[in-house]
């Protein structure tokens, strides 16, 4: 069985409540349930934290053989965190960078990602469905 983990970073616990014109009205829990139903052969784990170090600890924990792929929405840390970049570089598990919104259609400070260079691929702008597209990419 494929084991994939979705890791969500800061403020993504507020999906469905936060800037709904950008991120939509659906919370992540409901979306994850649908994703699990759609991919019954995938073990889909989930972790969210607002703290940079906790995200790094989780990448370390799962990134050496405990799962087959990481789908990472690092939120605003995408644009700032060399530490998360280094964590992605350190582990052996492939990481796909995901964004709900199209970061290139937004403010210029969102156009640069610190982490893309270490990721297998980047998915941005498909709403919550960005996670499914990333999953398809990992499953090949
Ligand atoms: C985001 C885009 C980031 O720029 C922002 O800071 C987020 C969410 C997205 O999913 O579109 O928190 O990663």
Coordinates of C-alpha atoms and ligand atoms in Angstrom, one line a residue:
X1 CA 0.0 0.0 0.0
X2 CA 1.2 3.5 -0.8
X3 CA 1.7 5.6 2.3
X4 CA 1.4 9.3 1.7
X5 CA 1.3 12.1 4.3
X6 CA -0.2 15.5 3.8
X7 CA 1.6 18.2 5.9
X8 CA -0.1 21.5 6.2
X9 CA 1.7 24.6 7.7
X10 CA 0.6 27.8 9.4
X11 CA -3.0 29.1 9.2
X12 CA -4.2 26.1 7.2
X13 CA -6.0 24.9 10.2
X14 CA -8.4 27.8 9.4
X15 CA -9.4 26.5 6.0
X16 CA -13.1 27.2 5.5
X17 CA -13.0 30.2 7.7
X18 CA -9.9 32.1 6.5
X19 CA -10.0 34.4 3.5
X20 CA -12.7 32.3 1.9
X21 CA -12.6 34.2 -1.3
X22 CA -9.1 32.9 -1.8
X23 CA -9.1 29.5 0.0
X24 CA -12.7 28.5 -0.3
X25 CA -15.5 27.7 2.2
X26 CA -14.6 24.0 2.8
X27 CA -12.6 22.8 5.8
X28 CA -9.8 20.4 5.3
X29 CA -11.2 17.6 7.3
X30 CA -14.1 17.1 4.9
X31 CA -11.8 17.3 1.9
X32 CA -9.5 14.7 3.4
X33 CA -12.3 12.3 4.1
X34 CA -13.4 12.5 0.4
X35 CA -9.8 12.0 -0.7
X36 CA -9.5 8.9 1.4
X37 CA -12.7 7.5 0.0
X38 CA -11.4 8.2 -3.6
X39 CA -8.1 6.5 -2.9
X40 CA -8.9 3.5 -0.7
X41 CA -5.6 1.8 -1.6
X42 CA -3.6 4.7 -0.3
X43 CA -2.8 5.2 3.4
X44 CA -3.3 8.9 3.7
X45 CA -1.9 10.4 6.9
X46 CA -2.3 14.1 7.9
X47 CA -0.4 16.5 10.0
X48 CA -0.9 20.3 10.6
X49 CA 1.1 22.7 12.6
X50 CA 1.5 26.5 12.8
X51 CA 5.1 26.0 14.0
X52 CA 8.1 25.8 11.7
X53 CA 10.0 23.4 14.0
X54 CA 7.1 21.0 14.3
X55 CA 6.8 20.9 10.5
X56 CA 10.6 20.1 10.3
X57 CA 10.3 17.4 13.0
X58 CA 7.5 15.8 11.1
X59 CA 9.4 15.8 7.8
X60 CA 12.3 14.2 9.7
X61 CA 10.1 11.6 11.3
X62 CA 8.4 10.4 8.1
X63 CA 11.1 11.2 5.6
X64 CA 13.3 8.1 6.0
X65 CA 11.2 5.2 4.8
X66 CA 8.1 5.7 6.9
X67 CA 6.1 6.9 3.9
X68 CA 6.4 6.9 0.2
X69 CA 5.6 10.6 -0.4
X70 CA 5.0 13.9 1.3
X71 CA 2.5 16.5 0.1
X72 CA 3.6 19.7 1.7
X73 CA 1.7 23.0 1.9
X74 CA 4.1 25.0 4.0
X75 CA 1.9 28.1 3.9
X76 CA 3.8 31.3 4.3
X77 CA 6.9 29.4 5.3
X78 CA 7.2 28.5 1.7
X79 CA 8.4 32.0 1.0
X80 CA 10.8 32.3 3.9
X81 CA 12.1 29.1 5.3
X82 CA 15.6 27.9 4.5
X83 CA 15.2 25.5 7.5
X84 CA 12.3 23.7 5.8
X85 CA 14.2 23.7 2.5
X86 CA 17.1 22.0 4.4
X87 CA 14.7 19.4 5.9
X88 CA 13.3 18.5 2.5
X89 CA 16.9 18.1 1.2
X90 CA 17.8 16.0 4.2
X91 CA 15.2 13.3 3.8
X92 CA 14.9 10.6 1.2
X93 CA 11.1 10.7 0.7
X94 CA 9.9 12.7 -2.3
X95 CA 8.1 15.9 -1.4
X96 CA 5.5 17.7 -3.6
X97 CA 5.0 21.4 -2.8
X98 CA 1.3 22.4 -2.9
X99 CA -0.7 25.6 -2.8
X100 CA -4.4 26.0 -2.8
X101 CA -4.2 29.4 -4.5
X102 CA -2.2 30.3 -7.6
X103 CA 0.7 32.0 -5.8
X104 CA 1.9 33.6 -9.0
X105 CA -1.4 35.4 -9.5
X106 CA -1.0 37.0 -6.0
X107 CA 1.4 39.4 -4.3
X108 CA 5.0 39.4 -5.6
X109 CA 6.3 38.2 -2.2
X110 CA 4.4 34.9 -2.8
X111 CA 6.1 34.4 -6.2
X112 CA 9.3 33.0 -4.8
X113 CA 9.4 29.7 -3.0
X114 CA 12.4 28.8 -0.8
X115 CA 11.5 25.1 -1.1
X116 CA 10.7 24.3 -4.7
X117 CA 14.2 23.5 -5.7
X118 CA 14.2 20.5 -3.4
X119 CA 10.8 19.3 -4.3
X120 CA 9.8 16.7 -6.9
X121 CA 7.1 19.0 -8.2
X122 CA 4.9 22.0 -7.5
X123 CA 1.1 22.2 -7.7
X124 CA -0.5 25.6 -7.3
X125 CA -3.9 27.1 -8.0
X126 CA -6.4 24.3 -8.2
X127 CA -8.1 25.0 -4.9
X128 CA -8.2 22.1 -2.5
X129 CA -7.9 19.8 -5.5
X130 CA -4.2 20.8 -5.7
X131 CA -3.7 18.0 -3.0
X132 CA -5.3 15.4 -5.3
X133 CA -3.2 16.5 -8.3
X134 CA -0.1 16.2 -6.1
X135 CA -1.2 12.8 -5.0
X136 CA -1.7 11.7 -8.6
X137 CA 1.8 12.9 -9.3
X138 CA 3.3 10.9 -6.5
X139 CA 1.3 7.8 -7.3
X140 CA 2.5 8.1 -10.9
Ligands
LIG1 C1 -0.7 29.0 0.4 C2 -0.1 30.3 -0.3 C3 0.8 31.0 0.7 O1 1.3 32.2 0.0 C4 0.1 31.4 1.9 O2 0.9 32.1 2.8 C5 -0.7 30.3 2.6 C6 -1.4 29.4 1.7 C7 -1.8 28.3 -0.5 O3 -2.1 27.2 -0.2 O4 -2.3 28.9 -1.4 O5 -0.8 30.3 3.8 O6 0.3 28.1 0.6

